Coordinates of C-alpha atoms and ligand atoms in Angstrom, one line a residue:
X1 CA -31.4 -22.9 -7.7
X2 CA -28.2 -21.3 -9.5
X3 CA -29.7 -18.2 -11.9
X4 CA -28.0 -17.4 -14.9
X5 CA -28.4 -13.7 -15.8
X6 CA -27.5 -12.3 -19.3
X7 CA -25.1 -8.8 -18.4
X8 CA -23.3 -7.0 -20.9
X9 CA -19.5 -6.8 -21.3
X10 CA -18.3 -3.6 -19.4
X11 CA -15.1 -3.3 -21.7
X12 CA -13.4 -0.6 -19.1
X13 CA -13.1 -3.1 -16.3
X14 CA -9.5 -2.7 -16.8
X15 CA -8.0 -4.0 -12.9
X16 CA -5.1 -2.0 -12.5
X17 CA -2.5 -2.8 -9.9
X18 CA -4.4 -2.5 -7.4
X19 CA -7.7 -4.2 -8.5
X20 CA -10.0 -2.6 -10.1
X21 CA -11.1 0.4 -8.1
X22 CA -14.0 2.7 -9.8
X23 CA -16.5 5.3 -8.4
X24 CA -19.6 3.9 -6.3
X25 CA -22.1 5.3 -9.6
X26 CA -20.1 2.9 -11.5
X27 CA -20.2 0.0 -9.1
X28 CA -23.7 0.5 -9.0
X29 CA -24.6 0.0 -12.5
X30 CA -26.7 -2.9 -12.8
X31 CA -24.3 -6.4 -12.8
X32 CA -21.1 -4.2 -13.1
X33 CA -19.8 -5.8 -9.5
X34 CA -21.3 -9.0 -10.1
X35 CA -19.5 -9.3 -14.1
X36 CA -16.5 -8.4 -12.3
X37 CA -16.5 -10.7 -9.4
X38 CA -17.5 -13.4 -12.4
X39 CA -14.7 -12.7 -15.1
X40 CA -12.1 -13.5 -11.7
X41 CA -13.8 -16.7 -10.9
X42 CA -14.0 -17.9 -14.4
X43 CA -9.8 -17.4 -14.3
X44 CA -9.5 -19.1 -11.2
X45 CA -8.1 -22.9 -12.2
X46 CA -9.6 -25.9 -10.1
X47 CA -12.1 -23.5 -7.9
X48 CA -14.1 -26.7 -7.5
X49 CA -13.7 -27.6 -3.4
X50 CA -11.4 -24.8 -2.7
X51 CA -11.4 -22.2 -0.4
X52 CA -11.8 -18.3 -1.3
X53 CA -11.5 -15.6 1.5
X54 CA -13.6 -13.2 1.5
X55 CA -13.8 -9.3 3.3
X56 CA -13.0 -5.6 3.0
X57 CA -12.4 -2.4 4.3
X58 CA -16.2 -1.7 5.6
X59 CA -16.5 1.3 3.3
X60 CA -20.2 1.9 1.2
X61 CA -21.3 -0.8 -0.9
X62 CA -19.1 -4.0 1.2
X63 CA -21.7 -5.4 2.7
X64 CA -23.5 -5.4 -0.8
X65 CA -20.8 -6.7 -2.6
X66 CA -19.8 -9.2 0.3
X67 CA -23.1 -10.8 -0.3
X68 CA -23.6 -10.8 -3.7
X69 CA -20.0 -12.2 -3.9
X70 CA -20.7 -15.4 -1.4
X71 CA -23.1 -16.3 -3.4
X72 CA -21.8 -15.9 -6.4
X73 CA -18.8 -18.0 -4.6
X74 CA -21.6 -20.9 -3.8
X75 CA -22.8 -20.9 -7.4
X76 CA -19.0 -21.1 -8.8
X77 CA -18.3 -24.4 -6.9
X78 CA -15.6 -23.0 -3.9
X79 CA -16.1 -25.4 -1.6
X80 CA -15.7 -23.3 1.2
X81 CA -15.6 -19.2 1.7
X82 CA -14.0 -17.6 5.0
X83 CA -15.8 -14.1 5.6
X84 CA -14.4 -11.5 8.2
X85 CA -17.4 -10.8 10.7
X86 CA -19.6 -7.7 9.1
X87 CA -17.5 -7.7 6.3
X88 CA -14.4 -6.5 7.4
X89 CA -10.4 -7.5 6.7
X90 CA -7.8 -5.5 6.2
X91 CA -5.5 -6.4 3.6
X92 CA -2.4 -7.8 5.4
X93 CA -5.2 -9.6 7.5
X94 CA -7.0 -10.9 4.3
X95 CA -3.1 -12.1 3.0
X96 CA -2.5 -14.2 6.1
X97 CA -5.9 -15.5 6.0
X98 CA -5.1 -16.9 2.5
X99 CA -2.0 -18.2 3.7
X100 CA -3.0 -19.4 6.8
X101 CA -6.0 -21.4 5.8
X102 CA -4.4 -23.1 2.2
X103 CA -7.3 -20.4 0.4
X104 CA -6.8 -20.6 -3.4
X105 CA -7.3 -16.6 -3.2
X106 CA -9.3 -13.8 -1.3
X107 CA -11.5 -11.2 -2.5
X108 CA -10.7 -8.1 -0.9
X109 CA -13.1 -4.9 -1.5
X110 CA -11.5 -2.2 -0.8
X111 CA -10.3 1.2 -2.5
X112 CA -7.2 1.8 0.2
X113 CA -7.0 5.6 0.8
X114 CA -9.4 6.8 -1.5
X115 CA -12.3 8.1 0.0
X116 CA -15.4 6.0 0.4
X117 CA -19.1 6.9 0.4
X118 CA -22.2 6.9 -2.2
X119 CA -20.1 9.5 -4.7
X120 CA -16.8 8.5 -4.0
X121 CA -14.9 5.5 -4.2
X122 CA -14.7 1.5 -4.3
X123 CA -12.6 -1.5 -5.2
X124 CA -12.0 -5.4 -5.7
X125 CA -8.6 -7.1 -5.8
X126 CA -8.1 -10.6 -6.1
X127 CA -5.4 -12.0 -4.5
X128 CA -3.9 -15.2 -5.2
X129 CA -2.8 -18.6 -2.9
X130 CA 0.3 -17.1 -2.0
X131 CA -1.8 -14.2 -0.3
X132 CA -0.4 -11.4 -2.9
X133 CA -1.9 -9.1 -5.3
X134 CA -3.1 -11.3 -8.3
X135 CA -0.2 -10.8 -10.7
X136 CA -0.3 -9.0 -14.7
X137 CA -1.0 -12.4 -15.9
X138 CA -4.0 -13.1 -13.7
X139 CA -5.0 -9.1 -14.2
X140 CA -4.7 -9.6 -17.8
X141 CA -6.9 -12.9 -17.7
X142 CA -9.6 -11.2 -15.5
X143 CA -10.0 -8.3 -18.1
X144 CA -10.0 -10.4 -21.3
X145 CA -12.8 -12.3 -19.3
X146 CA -14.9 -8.9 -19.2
X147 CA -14.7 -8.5 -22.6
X148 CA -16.2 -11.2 -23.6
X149 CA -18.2 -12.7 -20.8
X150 CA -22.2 -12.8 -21.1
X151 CA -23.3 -14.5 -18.1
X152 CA -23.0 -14.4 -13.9
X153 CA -24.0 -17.1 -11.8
X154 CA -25.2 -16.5 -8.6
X155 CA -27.2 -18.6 -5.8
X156 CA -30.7 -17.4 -5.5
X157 CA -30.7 -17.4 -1.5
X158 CA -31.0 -14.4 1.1
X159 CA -28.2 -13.0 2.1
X160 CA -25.8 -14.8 4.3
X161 CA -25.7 -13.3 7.9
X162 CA -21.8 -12.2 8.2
X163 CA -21.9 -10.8 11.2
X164 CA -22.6 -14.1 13.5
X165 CA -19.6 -15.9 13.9
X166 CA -19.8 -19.7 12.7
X167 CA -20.5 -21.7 9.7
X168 CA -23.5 -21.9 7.5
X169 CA -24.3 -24.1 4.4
X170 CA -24.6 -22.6 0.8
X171 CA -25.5 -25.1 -1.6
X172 CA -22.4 -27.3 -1.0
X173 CA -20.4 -24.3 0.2
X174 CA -19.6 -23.7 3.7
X175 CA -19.6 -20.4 4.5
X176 CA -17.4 -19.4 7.3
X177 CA -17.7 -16.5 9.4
X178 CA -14.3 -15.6 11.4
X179 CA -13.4 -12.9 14.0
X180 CA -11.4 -10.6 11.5
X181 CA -8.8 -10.0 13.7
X182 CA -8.4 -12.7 15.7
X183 CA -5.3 -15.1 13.5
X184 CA -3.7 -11.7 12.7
X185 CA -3.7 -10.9 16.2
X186 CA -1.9 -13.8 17.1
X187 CA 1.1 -13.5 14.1
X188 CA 1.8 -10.2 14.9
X189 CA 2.0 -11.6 18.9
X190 CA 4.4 -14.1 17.1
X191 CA 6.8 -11.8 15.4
X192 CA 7.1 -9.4 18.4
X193 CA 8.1 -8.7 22.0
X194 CA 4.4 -8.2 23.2
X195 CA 6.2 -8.2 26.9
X196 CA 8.7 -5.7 26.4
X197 CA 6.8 -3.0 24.7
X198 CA 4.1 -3.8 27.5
X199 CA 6.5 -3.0 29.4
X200 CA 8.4 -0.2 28.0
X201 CA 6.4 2.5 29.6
X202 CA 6.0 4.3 25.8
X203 CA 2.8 6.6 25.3
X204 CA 1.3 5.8 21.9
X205 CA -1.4 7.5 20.0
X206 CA -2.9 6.0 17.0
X207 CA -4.8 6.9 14.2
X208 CA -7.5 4.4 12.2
X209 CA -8.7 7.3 9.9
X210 CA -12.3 5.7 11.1
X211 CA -11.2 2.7 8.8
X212 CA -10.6 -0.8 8.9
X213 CA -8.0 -1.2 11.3
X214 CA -9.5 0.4 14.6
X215 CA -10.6 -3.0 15.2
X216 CA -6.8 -4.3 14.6
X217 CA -5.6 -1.8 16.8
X218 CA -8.0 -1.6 19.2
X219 CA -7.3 -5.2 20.0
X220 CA -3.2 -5.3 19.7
X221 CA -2.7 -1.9 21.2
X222 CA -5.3 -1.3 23.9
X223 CA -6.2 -5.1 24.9
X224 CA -3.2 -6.9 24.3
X225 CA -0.4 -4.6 24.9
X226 CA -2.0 -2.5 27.6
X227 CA -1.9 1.2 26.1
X228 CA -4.7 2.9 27.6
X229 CA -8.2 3.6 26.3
X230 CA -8.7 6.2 23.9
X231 CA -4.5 5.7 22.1
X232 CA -5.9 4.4 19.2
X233 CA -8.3 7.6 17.8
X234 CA -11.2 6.7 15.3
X235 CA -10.7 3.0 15.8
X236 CA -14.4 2.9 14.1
X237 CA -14.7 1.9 10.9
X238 CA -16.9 4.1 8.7
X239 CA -18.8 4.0 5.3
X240 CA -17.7 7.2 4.6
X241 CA -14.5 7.3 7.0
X242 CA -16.4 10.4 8.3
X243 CA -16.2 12.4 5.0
X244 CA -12.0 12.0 4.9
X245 CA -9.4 10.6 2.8
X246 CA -8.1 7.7 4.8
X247 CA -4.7 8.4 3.8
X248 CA -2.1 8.5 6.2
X249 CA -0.1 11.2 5.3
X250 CA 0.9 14.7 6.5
X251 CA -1.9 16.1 4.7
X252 CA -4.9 13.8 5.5
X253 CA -3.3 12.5 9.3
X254 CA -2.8 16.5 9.9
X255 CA -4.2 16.4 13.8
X256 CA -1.9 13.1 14.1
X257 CA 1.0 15.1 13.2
X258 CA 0.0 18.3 15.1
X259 CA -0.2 16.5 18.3
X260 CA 3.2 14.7 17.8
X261 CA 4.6 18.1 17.2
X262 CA 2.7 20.0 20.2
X263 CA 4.4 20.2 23.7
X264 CA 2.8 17.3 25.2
X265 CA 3.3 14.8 22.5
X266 CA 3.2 10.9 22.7
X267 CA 6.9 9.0 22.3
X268 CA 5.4 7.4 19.0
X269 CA 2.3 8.2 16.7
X270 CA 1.2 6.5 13.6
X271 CA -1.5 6.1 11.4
X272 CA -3.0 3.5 8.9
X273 CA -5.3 3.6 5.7
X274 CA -8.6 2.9 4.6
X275 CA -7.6 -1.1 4.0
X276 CA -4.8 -1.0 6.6
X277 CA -1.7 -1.6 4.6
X278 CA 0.0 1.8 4.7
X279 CA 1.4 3.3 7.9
X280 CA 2.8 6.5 8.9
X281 CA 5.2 6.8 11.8
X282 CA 5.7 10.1 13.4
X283 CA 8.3 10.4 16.5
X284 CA 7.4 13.2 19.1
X285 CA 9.0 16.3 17.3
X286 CA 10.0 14.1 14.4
X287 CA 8.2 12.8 10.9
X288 CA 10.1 9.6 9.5
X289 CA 9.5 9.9 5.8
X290 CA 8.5 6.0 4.5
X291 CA 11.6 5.9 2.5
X292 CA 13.6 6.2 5.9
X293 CA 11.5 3.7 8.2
X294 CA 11.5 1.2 5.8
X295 CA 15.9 2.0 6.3
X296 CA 16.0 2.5 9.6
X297 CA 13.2 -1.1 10.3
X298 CA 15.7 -3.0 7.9
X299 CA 18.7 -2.0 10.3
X300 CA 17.6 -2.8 13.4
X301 CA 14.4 -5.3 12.5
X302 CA 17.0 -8.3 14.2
X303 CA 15.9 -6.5 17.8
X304 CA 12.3 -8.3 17.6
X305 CA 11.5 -12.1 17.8
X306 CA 10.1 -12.6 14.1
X307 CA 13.5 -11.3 12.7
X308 CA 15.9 -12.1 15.0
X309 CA 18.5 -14.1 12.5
X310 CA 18.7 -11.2 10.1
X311 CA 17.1 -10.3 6.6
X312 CA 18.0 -12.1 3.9
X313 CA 17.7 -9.3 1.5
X314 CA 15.9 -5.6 1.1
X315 CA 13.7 -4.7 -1.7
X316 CA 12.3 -1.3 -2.0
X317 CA 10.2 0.3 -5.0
X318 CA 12.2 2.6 -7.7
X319 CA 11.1 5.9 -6.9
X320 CA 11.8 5.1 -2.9
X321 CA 14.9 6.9 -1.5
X322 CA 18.4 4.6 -1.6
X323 CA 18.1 4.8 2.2
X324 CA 17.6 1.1 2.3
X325 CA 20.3 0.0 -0.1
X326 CA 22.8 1.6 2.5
X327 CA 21.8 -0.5 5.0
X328 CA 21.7 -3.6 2.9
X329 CA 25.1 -3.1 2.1
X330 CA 26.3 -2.7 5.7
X331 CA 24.4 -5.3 6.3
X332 CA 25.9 -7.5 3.1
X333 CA 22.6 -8.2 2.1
X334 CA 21.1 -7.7 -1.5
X335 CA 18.8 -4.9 -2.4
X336 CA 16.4 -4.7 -5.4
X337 CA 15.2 -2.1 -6.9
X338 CA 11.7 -2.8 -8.2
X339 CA 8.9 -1.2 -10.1
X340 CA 6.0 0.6 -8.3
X341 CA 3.3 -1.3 -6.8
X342 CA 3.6 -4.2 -4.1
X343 CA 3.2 -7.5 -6.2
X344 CA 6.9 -7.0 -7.6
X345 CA 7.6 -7.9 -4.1
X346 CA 5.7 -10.3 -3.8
X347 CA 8.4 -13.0 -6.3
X348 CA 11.0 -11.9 -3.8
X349 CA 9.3 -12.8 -1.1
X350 CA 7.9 -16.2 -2.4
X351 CA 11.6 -16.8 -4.0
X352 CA 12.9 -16.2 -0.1
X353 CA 15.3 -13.0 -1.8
X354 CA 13.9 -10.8 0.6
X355 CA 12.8 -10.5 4.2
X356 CA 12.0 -6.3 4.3
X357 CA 10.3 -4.4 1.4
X358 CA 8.6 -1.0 1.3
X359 CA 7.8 1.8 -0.8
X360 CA 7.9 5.5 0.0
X361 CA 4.1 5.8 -0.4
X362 CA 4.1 4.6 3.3
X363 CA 3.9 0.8 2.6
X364 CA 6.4 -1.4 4.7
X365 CA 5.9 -5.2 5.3
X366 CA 7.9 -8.5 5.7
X367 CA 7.3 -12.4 4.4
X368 CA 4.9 -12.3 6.9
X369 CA 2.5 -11.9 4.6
X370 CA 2.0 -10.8 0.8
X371 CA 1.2 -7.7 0.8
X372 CA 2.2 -4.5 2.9
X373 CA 1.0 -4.1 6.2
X374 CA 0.3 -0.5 8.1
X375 CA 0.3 -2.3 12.0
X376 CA 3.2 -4.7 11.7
X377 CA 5.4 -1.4 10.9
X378 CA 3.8 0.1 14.3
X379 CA 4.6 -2.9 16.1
X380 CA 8.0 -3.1 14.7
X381 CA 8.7 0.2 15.6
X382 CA 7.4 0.2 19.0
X383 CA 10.1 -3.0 19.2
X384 CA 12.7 -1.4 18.6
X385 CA 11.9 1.8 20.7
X386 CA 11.3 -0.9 23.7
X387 CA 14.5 -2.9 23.2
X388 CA 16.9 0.3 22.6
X389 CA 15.4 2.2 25.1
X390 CA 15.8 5.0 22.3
X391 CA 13.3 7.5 21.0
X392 CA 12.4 8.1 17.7
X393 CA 14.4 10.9 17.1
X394 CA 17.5 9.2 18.6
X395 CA 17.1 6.2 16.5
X396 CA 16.9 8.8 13.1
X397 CA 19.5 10.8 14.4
X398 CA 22.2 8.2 15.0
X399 CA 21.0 6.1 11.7
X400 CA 21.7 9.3 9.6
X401 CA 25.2 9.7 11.5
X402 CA 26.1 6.0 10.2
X403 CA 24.5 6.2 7.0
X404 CA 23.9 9.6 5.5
X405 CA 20.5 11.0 5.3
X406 CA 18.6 11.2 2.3
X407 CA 16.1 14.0 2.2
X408 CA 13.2 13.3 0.3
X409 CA 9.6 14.8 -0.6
X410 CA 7.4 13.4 -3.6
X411 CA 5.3 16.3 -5.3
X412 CA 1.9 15.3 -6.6
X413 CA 0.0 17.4 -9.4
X414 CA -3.6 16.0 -9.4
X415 CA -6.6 15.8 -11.8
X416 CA -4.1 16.9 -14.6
X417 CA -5.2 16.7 -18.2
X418 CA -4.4 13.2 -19.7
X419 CA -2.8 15.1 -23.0
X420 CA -0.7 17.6 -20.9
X421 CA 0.9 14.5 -18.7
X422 CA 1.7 12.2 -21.3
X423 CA 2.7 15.1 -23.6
X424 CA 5.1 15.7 -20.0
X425 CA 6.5 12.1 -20.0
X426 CA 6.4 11.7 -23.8
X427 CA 9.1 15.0 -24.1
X428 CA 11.1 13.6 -20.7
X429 CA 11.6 10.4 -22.8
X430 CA 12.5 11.7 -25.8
X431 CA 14.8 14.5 -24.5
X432 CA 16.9 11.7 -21.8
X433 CA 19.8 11.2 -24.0
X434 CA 20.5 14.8 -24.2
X435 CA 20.3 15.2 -20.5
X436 CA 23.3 13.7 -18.9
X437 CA 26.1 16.6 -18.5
X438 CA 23.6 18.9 -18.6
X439 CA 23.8 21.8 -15.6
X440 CA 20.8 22.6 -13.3
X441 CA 22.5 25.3 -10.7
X442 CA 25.0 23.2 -9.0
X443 CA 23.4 20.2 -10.0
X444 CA 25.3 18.1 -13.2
X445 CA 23.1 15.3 -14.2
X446 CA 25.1 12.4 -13.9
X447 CA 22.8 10.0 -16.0
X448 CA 18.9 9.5 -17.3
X449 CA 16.9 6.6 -18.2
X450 CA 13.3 5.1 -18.1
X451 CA 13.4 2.3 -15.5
X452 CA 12.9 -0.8 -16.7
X453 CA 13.1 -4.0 -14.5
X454 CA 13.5 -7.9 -15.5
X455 CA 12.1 -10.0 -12.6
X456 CA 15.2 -12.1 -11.3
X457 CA 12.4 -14.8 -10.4
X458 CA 10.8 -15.1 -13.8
X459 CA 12.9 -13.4 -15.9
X460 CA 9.6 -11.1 -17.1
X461 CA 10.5 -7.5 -18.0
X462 CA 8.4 -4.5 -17.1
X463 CA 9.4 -1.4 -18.9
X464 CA 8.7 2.5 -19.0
X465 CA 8.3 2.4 -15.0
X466 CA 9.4 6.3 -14.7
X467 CA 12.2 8.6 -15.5
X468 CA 15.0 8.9 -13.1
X469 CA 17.5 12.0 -13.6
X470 CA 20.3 11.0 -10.9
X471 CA 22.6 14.0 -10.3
X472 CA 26.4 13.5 -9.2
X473 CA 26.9 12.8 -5.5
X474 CA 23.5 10.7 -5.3
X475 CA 20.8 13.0 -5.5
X476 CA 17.9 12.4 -7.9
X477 CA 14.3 13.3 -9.0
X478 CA 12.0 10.9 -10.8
X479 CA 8.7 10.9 -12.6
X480 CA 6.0 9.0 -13.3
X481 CA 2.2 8.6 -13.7
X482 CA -0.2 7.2 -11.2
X483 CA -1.9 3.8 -12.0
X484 CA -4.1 4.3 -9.4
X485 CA -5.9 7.6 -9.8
X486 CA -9.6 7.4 -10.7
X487 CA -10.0 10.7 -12.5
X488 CA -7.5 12.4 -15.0
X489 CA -3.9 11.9 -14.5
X490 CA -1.6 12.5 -11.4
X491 CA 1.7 13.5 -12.3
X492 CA 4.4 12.2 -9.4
X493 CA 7.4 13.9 -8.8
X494 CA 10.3 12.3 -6.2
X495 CA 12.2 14.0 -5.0
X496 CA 16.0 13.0 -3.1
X497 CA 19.3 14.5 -2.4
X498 CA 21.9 12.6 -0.6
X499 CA 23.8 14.0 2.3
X500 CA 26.5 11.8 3.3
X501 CA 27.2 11.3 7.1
X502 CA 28.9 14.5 8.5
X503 CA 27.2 16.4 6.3
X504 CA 24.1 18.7 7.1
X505 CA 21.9 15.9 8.7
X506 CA 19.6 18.3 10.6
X507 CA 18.3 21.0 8.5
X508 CA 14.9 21.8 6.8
X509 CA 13.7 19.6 4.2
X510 CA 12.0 21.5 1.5
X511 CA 15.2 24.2 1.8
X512 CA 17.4 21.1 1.0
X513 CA 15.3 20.1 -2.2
X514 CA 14.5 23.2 -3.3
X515 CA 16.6 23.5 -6.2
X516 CA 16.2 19.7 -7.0
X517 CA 12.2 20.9 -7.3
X518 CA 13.5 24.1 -9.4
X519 CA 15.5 21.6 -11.6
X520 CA 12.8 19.3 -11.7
X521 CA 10.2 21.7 -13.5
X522 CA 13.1 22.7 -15.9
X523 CA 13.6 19.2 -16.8
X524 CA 10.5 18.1 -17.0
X525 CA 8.6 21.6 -18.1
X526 CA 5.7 21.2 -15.4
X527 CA 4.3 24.3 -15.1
X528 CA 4.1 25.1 -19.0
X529 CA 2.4 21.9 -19.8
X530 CA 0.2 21.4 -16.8
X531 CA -0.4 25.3 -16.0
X532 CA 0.2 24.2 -12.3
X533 CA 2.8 26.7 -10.3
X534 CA 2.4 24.3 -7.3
X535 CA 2.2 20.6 -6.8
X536 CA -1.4 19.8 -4.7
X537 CA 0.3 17.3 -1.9
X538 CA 3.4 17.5 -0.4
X539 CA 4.5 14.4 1.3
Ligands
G1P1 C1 0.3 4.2 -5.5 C2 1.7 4.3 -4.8 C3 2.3 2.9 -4.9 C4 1.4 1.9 -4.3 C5 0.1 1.9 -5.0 C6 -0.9 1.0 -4.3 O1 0.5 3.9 -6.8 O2 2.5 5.2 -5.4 O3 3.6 2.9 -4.3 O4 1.9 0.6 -4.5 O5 -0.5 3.3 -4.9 O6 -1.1 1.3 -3.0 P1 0.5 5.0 -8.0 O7 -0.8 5.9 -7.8 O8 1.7 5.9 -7.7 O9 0.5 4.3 -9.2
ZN2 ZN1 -4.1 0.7 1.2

């Protein structure tokens, strides 16, 4: 019954660190999903028995891949495969489901906030028993596997029905069908106050981006916490999340923001992505830049259930403000500064180093799970707001008081010529020595490097991460490359200047950066090598 099929080594299959995520065309070439999907199973030790979760974001081509995978699953020996119902889990959801249910790993298809639709985007991460992005040694496996591999194996059967709850028989797999939401549901009831935010008497509105957590939300917000019909917008999910980028951020969550800036605004909007691990959090009359939730979360995360004890440590990614490490040292906690990208996390986490992590492209989570999660920083904010009594704004306002406030904006150039960008970050290297003492109008670079990080866990070492040019008094700008972009390069530019407490907490923040941003491109030369007088998103 199990059919061997000759395919041809696709030697681009490179997963990056978020899987490998490639345009639908691509996906679509015959047996390019299906040599994928094999090269991870033939890395996976002792599959024989073991359980694999299965599920994705819902966007064009899941359902396909979801079935081809199960059965590929049956021929590969897993003894059993959990499957959220048509297809769908969200990332954190997938992580717990690993976690929960002893899997060996999960499948997740999914290309987070990239769009989705025939000529857009598409994705596969595998994620290991601990529930976390499969680390470099696993990636590294899975792409010498693709290289070299000249047969699938797949289970000549129909396709399974995933969207009837139960079990079915495969071969001698067990395939498992599971209400998606369901055991997520229930830890996120277990880390918070579901009674005092029912309570509270906050208004809420919610965005899904007609991706994969309107079902999430529609559940924890409207059924379970009480918030009335209609707060949680676009809780469908779509193949095509209705033709936009489900990205949650000021550009692609713009009527999100506009209402939470209009007269009759909610106390609390937010807003996830495509595979439901970002968030963004947006106060009535106030945006809370990622780099100061994850801050302003850490110092007051003791207020709900789950975290009640206290962190044991903070861990944000490099190019994410130093908002955090200020409360982790009022808080005598350590804080680690790690490379972009959430599996560096993930050894902190595991190691019990770290209770709080995020990164200032809008990803925040907790040892809850392995990977970052878009609702459990909604819920932990709407915590908070329900224990203090405080809005939003009242919250920022008094954590910037205590701790200074570190302005912050990351500038994104798009679709830039390979040559011209590493050309960019090629000069940046070699000019960094010469740059400390150097004068940019009132700014004095105080020092320059290329962030390199050794793992405290494993000792492993991950070099050339991005520049960092930190000018006296604490404000900084670094660069770097995407590893995530699917066509040409996307130069990122992060920007940060410190104001300590009494200084100008409340004023505008591109006027604050904009001579860091004028120092940047004279540093880095980014409109003479890219030709580009303007970055192309703001966020
Ligand atoms: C981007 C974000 C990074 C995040 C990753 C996966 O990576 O910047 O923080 O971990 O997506 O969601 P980048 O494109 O910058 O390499
Ligand atoms: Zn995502």
């Amino acid at each position: 019954m199990i059919h061997a099929v000759a395919t041809r080594p696709f030697a681009d299959q490179k997963p990056g660190t978020s899987g490998l995520r490639k345009k639908v065309k691509i996906f679509q070439q015959p047996h390019y999903a299906e040599n994928f999907i094999q090269s991870v199973f033939d890395v996976v030790p002792e599959k024989e028995g073991a359980t694999l979760v299965i599920g994705g974001d819902g966007r064009f081509l899941n359902r396909e891949v979801i079935g081809k995978a199960i059965r590929m699953a049956a021929a590969a020996g897993f003894g059993r495969v959990i499957v959220g119902q048509g297809g769908i889990l969200s990332t954190p959801a997938a992580s717990n489901l690993i976690r929960e249910r002893g899997a060996i790993g999960g499948l997740v298809l999914s290309a987070s906030h990239n769009p989705g639709g025939p000529d857009e985007d598409f994705g596969i991460k595998y994620n290991v028993g601990n529930g976390g992005p499969a680390p470099e040694k696993v990636t590294a496996a899975i792409y010498a596997r693709t290289t070299e591999i000249d047969h699938f194996a797949i289970f000549e059967a129909p396709d399974v029905d995933i969207d009837t709850l139960g079990e079915t028989q495969l071969a001698d797999t067990i395939v498992e069908v599971v209400d998606p939401v369901a055991s997520y549901a229930a830890l996120m009831e277990r880390l918070f106050d579901f009674g005092a935010i029912r309570s509270s008497g906050l208004s809420v509105a919610f965005d899904a981006m007609s991706a994969v957590t309107g079902p999430y939300a529609t559940e924890i917000l409207e059924r379970r916490l009480g918030f009335a019909p209609g707060r949680v917008r676009n809780g469908t999910p779509l193949e095509d999340f209705g033709g936009h980028h489900p990205d949650p951020n000021l550009v692609h969550a713009r009527a999100l923001y506009d209402l939470m800036m209009s007269p009759g605004a909610p106390d609390f909007g937010a807003a996830s992505d495509g595979d439901g691990d970002r968030n963004l959090i947006i106060g009535r009359g106030i945006f809370i830049t990622p780099s100061d939730s994850l801050a302003m979360l850490a110092a007051n995360a003791h207020l709900a259930p789950g975290y009640a004890e206290g962190l044991k440590g903070i861990a944000r990614s490099m190019p994410t403000s130093a908002a955090a490490d200020r409360v982790a040292a009022a808080l005598g906690i350590p804080c680690y500064e790690t490379p972009t990208g959430w599996k560096f996390f993930g050894n902190l986490l595991d190691a019990g180093r770290v209770t709080i992590c995020g990164e200032e492209s809008a990803g925040t989570g907790s040892d809850h799970v392995r990977e970052k999660d878009g609702l459990w920083a909604v819920l932990l904010w709407l915590n908070i707001l329900a224990a203090t009594g405080k809005s939003v704004k009242q919250i920022a306002t008094e954590h910037w008081a205590r701790f200074g406030r570190n302005y912050y904006a990351r500038h994104d150039y798009e679709g830039v010529e390979s040559n011209a960008a590493d050309a960019l970050m090629g000069g940046l290297r070699d000019r960094l020595a010469q740059l400390p003492g150097q004068a940019f109008g009132t700014l004095t670079v105080e020092a320059a490097d290329d962030f390199a990080y050794e793992d405290p866990t494993d000792g492993s070492i991950s070099s050339q991460q991005g520049v960092r040019v930190l000018f006296q008094g604490g404000s900084r700008v670094v660069f770097r490359l995407s590893g995530t972009g699917t066509s040409g390069a996307t130069l990122r530019v992060y920007l940060e200047r410190y104001e300590p407490a009494g200084g100008r907490l409340d004023a505008d923040t591109t006027e604050m950066l904009a001579e860091i941003a004028a120092a940047a491109d004279q540093i880095a030369q980014i409109r003479k090598l890219t030709g580009r007088t303007a970055p192309d998103v703001v966020t």
